[in-house]
Coordinates of C-alpha atoms and ligand atoms in Angstrom, one line a residue:
X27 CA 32.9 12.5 10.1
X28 CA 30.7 12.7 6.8
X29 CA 28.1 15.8 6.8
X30 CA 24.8 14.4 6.1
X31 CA 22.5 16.8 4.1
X32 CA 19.9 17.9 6.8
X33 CA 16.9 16.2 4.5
X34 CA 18.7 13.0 5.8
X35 CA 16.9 14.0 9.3
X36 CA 13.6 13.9 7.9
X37 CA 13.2 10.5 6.4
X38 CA 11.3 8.3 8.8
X39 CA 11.0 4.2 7.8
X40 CA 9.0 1.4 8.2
X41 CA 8.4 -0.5 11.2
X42 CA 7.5 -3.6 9.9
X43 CA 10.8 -3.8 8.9
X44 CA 12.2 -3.3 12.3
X45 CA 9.6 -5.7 14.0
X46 CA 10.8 -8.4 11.2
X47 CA 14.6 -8.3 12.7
X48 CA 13.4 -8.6 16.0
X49 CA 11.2 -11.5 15.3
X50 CA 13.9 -13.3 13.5
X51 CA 16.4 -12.0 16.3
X52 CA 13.9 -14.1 18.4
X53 CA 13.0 -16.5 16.5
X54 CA 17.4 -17.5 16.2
X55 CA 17.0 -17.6 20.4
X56 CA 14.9 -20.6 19.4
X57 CA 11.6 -18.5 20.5
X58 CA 8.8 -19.5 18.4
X59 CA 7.3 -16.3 16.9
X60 CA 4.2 -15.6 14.9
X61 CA 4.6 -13.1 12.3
X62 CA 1.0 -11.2 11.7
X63 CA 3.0 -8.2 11.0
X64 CA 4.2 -8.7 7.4
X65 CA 2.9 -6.9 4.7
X66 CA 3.4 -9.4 2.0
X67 CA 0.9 -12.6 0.8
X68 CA 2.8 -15.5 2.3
X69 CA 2.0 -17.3 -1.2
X70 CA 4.4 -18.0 -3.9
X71 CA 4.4 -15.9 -7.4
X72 CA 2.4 -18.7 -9.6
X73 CA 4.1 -20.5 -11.4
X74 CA 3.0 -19.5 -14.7
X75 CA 4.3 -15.8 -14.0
X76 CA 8.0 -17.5 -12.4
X77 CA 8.0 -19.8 -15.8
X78 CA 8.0 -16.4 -18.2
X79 CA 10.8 -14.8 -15.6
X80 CA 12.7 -17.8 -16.1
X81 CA 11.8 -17.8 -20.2
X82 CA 13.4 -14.4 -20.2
X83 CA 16.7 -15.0 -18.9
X84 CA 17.2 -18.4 -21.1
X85 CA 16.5 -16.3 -24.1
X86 CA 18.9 -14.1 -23.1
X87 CA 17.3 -10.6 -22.1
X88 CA 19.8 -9.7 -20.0
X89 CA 20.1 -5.8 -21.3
X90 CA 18.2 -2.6 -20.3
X91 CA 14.9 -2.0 -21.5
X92 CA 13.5 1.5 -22.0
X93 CA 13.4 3.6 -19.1
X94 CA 9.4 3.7 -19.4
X95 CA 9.7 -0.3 -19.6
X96 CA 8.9 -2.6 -22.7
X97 CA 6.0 -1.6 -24.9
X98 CA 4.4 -4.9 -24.4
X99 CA 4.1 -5.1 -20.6
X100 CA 2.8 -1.0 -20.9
X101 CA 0.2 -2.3 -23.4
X102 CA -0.9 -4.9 -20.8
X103 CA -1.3 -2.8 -18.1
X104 CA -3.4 -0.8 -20.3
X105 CA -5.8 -3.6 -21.0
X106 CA -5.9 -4.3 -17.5
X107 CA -7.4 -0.7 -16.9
X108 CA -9.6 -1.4 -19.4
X109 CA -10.6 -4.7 -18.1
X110 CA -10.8 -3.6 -14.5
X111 CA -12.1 -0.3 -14.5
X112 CA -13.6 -0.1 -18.0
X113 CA -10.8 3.1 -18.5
X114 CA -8.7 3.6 -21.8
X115 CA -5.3 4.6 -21.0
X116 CA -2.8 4.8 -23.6
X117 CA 0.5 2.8 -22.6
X118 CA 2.6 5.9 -23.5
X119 CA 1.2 7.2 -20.3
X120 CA 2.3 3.9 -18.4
X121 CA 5.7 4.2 -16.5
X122 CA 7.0 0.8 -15.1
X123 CA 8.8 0.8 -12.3
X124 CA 10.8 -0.7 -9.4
X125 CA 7.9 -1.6 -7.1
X126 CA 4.5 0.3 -5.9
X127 CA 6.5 2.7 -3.8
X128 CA 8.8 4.2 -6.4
X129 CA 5.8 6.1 -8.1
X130 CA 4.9 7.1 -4.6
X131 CA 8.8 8.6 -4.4
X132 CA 8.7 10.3 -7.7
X133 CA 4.9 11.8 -7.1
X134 CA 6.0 13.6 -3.7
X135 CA 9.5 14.8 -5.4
X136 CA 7.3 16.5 -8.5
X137 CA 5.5 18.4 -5.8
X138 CA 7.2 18.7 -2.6
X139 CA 9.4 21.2 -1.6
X140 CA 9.8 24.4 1.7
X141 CA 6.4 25.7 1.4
X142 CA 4.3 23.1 -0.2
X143 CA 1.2 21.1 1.6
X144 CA 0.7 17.8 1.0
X145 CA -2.2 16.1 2.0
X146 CA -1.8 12.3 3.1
X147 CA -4.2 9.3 5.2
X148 CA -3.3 9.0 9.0
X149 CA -3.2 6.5 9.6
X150 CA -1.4 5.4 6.4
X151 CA 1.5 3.9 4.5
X152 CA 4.3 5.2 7.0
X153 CA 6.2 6.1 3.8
X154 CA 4.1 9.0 2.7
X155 CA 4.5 10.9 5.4
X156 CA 8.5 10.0 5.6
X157 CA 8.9 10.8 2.0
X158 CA 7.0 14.3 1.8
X159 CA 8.9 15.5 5.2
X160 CA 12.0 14.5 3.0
X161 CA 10.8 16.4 0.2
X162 CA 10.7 19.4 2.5
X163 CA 6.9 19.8 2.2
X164 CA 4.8 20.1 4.9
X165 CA 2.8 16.5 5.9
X166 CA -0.7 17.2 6.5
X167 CA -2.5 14.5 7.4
X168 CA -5.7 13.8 6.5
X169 CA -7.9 11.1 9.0
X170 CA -9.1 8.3 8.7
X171 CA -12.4 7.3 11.0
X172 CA -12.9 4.0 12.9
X173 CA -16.7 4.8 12.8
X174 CA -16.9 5.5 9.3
X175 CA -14.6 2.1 8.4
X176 CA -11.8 4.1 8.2
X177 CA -12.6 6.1 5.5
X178 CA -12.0 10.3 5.8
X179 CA -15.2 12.6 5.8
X180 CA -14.7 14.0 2.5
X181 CA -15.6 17.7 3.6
X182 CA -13.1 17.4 6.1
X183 CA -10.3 16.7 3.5
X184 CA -11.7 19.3 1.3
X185 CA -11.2 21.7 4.5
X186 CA -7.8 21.0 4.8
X187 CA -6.6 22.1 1.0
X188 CA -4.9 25.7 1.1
X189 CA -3.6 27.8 -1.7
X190 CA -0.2 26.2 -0.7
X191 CA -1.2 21.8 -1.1
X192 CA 0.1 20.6 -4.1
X193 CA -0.6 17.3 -3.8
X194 CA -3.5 14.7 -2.3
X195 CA -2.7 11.1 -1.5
X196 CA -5.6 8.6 -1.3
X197 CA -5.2 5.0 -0.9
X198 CA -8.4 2.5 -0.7
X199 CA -8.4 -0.7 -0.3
X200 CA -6.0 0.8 2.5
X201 CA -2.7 -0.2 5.0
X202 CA -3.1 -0.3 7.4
X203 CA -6.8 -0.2 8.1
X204 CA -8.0 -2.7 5.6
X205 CA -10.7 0.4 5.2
X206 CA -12.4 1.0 1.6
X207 CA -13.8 4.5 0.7
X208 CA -17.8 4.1 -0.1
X209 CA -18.0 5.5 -3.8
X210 CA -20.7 8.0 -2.2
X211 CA -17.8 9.8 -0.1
X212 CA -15.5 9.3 -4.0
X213 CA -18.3 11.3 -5.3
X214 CA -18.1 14.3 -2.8
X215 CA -14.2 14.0 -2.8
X216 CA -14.2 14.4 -6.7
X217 CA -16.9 17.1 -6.6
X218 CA -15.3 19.3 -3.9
X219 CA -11.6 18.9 -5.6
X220 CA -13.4 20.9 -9.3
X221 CA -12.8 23.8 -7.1
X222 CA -9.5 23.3 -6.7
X223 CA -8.0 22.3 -10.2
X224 CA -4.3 23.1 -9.1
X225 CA -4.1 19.9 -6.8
X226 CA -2.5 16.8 -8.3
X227 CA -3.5 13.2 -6.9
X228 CA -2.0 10.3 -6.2
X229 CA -4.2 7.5 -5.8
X230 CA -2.4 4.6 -4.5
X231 CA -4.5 1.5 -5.7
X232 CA -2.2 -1.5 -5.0
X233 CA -4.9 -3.1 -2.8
X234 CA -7.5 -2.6 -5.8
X235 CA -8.0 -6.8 -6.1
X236 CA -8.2 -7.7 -2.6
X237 CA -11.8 -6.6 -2.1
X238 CA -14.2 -8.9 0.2
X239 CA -17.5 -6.7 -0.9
X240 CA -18.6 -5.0 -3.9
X241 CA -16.2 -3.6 -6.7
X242 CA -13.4 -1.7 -6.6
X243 CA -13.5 2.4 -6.9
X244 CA -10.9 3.4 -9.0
X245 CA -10.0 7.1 -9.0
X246 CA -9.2 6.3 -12.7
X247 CA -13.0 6.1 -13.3
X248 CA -13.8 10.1 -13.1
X249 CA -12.9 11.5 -16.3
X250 CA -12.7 14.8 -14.4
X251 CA -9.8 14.3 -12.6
X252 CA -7.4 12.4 -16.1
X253 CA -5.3 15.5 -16.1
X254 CA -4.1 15.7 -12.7
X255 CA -4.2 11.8 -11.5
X256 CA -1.3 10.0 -11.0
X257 CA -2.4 5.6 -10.5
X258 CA 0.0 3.7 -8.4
X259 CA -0.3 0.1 -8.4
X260 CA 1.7 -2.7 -8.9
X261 CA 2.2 -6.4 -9.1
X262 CA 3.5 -7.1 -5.0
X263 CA 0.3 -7.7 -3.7
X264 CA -2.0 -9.2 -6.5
X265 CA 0.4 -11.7 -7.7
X266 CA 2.3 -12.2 -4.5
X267 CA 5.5 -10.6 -5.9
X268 CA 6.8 -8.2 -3.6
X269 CA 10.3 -9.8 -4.0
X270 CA 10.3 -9.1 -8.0
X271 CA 10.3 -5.4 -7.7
X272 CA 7.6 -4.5 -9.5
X273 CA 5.0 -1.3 -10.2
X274 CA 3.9 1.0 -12.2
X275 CA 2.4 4.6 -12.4
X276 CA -0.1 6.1 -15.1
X277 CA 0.6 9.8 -14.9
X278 CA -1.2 12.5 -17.2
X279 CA 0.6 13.7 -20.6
X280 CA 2.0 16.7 -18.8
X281 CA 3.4 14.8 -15.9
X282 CA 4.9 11.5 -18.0
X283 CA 8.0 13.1 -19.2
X284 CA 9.1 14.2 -15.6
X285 CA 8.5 10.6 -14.2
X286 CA 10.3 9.2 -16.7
X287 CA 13.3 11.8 -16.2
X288 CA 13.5 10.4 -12.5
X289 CA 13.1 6.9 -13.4
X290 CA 16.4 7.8 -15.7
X291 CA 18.3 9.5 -12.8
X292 CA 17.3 7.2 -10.6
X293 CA 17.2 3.4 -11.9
X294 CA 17.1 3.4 -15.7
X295 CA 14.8 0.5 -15.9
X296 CA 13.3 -2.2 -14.1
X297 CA 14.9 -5.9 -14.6
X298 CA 14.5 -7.0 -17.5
X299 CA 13.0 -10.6 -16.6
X300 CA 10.9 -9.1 -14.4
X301 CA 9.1 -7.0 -16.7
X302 CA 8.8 -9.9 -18.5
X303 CA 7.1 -11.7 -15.8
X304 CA 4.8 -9.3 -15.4
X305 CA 2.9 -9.9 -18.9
X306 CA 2.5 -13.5 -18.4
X307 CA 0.6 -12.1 -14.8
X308 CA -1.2 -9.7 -16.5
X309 CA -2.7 -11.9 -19.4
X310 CA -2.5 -15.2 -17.7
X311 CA -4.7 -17.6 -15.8
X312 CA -6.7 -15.1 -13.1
X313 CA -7.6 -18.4 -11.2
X314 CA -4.5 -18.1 -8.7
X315 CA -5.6 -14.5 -7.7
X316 CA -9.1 -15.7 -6.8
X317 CA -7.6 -18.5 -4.9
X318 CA -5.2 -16.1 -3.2
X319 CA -8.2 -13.8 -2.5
X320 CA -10.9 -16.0 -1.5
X321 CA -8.2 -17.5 1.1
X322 CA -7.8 -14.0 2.6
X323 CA -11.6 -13.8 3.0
X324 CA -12.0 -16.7 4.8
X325 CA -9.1 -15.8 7.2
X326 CA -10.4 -12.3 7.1
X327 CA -13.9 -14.1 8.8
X328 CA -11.6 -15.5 11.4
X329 CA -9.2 -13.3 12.8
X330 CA -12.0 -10.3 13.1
X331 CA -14.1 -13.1 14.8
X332 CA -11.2 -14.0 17.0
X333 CA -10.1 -10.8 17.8
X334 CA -13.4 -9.4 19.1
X335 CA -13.6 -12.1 21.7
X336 CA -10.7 -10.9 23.4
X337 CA -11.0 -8.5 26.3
X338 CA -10.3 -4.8 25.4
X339 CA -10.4 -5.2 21.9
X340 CA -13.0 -4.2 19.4
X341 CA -12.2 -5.1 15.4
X342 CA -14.5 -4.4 12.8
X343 CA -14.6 -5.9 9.6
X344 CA -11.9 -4.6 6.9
X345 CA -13.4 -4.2 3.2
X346 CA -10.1 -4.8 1.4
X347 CA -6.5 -6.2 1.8
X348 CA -5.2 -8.2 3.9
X349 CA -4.8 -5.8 7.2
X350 CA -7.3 -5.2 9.8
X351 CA -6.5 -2.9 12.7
X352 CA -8.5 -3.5 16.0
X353 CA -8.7 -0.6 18.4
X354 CA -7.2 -1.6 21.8
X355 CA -7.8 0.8 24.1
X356 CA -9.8 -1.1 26.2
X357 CA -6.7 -3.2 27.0
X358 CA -5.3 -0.4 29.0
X359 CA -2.1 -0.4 26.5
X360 CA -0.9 2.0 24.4
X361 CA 0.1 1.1 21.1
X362 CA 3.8 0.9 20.9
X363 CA 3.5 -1.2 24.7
X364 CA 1.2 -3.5 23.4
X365 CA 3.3 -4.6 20.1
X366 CA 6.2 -4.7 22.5
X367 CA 4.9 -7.2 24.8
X368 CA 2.9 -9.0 22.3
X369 CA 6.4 -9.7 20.4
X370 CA 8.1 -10.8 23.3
X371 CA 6.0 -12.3 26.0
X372 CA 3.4 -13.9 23.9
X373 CA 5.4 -14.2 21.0
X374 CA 3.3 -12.4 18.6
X375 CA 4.4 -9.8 15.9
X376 CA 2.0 -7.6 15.3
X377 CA 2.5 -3.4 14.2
X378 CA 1.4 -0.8 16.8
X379 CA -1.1 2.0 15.1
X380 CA 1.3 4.6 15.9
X381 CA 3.6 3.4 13.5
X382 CA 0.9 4.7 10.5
X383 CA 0.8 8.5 11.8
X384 CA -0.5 10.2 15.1
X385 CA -3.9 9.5 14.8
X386 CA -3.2 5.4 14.6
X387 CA -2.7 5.6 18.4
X388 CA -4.8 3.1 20.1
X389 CA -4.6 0.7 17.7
X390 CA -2.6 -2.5 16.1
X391 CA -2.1 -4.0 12.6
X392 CA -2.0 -7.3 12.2
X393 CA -2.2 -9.2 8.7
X394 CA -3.7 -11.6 7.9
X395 CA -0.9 -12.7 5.5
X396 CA -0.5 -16.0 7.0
X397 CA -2.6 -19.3 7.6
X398 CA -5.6 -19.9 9.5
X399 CA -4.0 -22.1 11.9
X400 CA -1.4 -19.9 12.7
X401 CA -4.0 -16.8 13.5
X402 CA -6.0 -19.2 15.2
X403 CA -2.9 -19.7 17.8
X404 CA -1.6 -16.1 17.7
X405 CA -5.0 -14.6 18.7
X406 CA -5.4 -17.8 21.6
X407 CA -1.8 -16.5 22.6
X408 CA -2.8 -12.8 23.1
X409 CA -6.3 -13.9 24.8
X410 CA -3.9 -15.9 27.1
X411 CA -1.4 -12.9 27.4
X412 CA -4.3 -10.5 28.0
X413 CA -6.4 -12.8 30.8
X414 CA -3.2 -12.8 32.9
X415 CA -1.9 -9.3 32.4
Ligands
LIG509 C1 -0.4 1.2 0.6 C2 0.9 0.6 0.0 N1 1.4 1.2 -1.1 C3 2.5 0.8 -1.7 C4 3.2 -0.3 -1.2 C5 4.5 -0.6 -1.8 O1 4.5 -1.8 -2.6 P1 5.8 -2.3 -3.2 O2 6.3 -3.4 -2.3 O3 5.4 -2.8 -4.6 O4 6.8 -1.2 -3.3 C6 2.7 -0.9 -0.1 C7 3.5 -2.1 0.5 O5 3.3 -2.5 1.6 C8 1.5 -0.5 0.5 O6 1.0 -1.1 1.6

């Protein structure tokens, strides 16, 4: 038998991936299945952003690019910044990359190792935690609060640094919560952290379009924090191309040429079309992101409506992406149970809380990734499941 390093041990996964196969296992037995558990816009890339993929390959960039990726998709992300957030970044600080999570990868191997904290949202990404236990770091999670629309208590997170975290994950608009920090508790966060100017950040922003209220806090925006802030974001989510493979981080001076020294070990560049795809997103047409958005806000209306007519369950209203995670405790289920029968007696798939971290218990995830008449019959299949349970 092989000998797998003992680090092997300590990577955890994804679950949607796992309730995926069984869905389709399911769905192949000729069960009809309804998939709220995805995490991916069930809209196509537009057009205009597969036209410049397809551009790219007919004129025959078919080579590697730069590690850091090519000069003109970096300068668009800049002016992106600039557009979004009103920041100035240069695009020498811009490291392109093989899809939001790869910065998350890179940002926990910079820091983690026996000995170090890092500090990450429970419930969260289930990939933050995996990663840092592979890292060898010790997870500390920080949490998240139903009654405060799943945002942390900044004083609380603040309370939780020790001369041994290295690193702070934040992540608003969230997964799997759908929860949006309130600038006010930004403010605190950013305050408290002056005392602790060894901590690096990682603020993962991919959500940062899909907002139903208000604008967008990007950690970005406080100039304090430029030398020790690492962005994540990405194109999955805002252009509806998870499939493309697509991110990028914007790490401070110091960090840059470390990132880009894993991006070499690791993947030497992103494809080529792809990158190329990405400026036409970036400078085209924003019309089929405001479609794409103002479709999740209407289904966002309708699934928490839904939701908190059915007995046991209590949903509030998610600021941002396209997740919102009821608490089900009043169904008498746990979390994991629930998801279970959901999937196969009412033919639902939907992610159990617990899947996020610990503290996700008592809750499920469901997206809202998919059309209103679909919600409309998953939520009338779980109020039937539920009345004769
Ligand atoms: C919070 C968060 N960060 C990062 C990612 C990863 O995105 P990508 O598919 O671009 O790697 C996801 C995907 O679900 C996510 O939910």
């Amino acid at each position: 038998m092989p000998v797998l390093s003992g680090r092997m041990r300590q990577l955890g996964t994804e679950s949607a991936f796992e309730v995926l196969a069984r869905a389709n296992a399911l769905q192949r037995e000729g069960r009809n299945i309804i998939n709220l558990g995805i995490g991916q816009p069930d809209f196509p890339t537009p057009e205009h952003i597969v036209e410049a993929g397809r551009k790219a390959l007919a004129d025959g960039h078919h080579g590697y690019t730069p590690a850091n990726g090519i000069l003109p998709l970096r300068e668009a992300v800049a002016a992106d910044l600039h557009r979004r957030h009103g920041v100035t970044v240069s695009p020498d600080q811009v490291l392109i990359v093989p899809g939001g999570k790869v910065t998350m990868f890179f940002a926990v191997m910079m820091f983690g190792e026996p000995g170090a904290d890092i500090i990450y949202p429970n419930p969260g990404f289930p990939i933050y935690e995996s990663v840092i236990r592979y890292s060898g770091a010790t997870p500390v999670p920080m949490p998240l609060h139903e009654e405060k629309g799943f945002s942390f208590s900044p004083e609380e997170v603040l309370a939780l640094i020790t001369p041994h975290t290295r690193l702070i994950i934040l992540n608003s608009p969230a997964n799997p919560t759908g929860g949006v920090v309130p600038k006010s508790e930004m403010d605190r966060l950013v305050a408290g952290l002056a005392r602790h100017p060894e901590v690096a950040i990682l603020s993962d922003e991919i959500y940062g379009e899909m907002l139903y209220e208000g604008t967008h806090i990007s950690l970005t925006t406080y100039p304090e924090l430029a030398d020790r802030l690492i962005l994540l974001d990405g194109w999955s989510k805002t252009y509806a191309m998870t499939g493309w493979r697509l991110g990028y981080g914007v790490w401070p001076e110091t960090l840059f040429d470390h990132a880009e020294r894993l991006a070499i070990n690791c993947h030497s560049c992103v494809n080529a079309a792809a990158q190329f795809a990405g400026i036409a997103a970036l400078t085209g047409p924003r019309e089929p992101v405001r479609r794409m958005v103002a479709a999740f806000a209407e289904r966002r209306e309708l699934i928490v409506a839904s939701l908190n007519r059915l007995p046991g369950v209590r949903c509030p209203r998610p600021g941002g992406a396209f997740y919102t995670f009821p608490n089900i405790t009043g169904t008498g289920c746990d979390a994991r149970t629930l998801q279970g029968q959901l999937l196969e007696k009412a033919g639902v798939a939907t992610i159990a809380g617990t899947s996020f971290g610990e503290f996700g218990e008592g809750f499920l995830r469901f997206s809202y990734a998919a059309s209103q008449e679909a919600i409309g019959k998953a939520i009338d299949r779980i109020g039937e499941f539920l009345a004769a349970a």
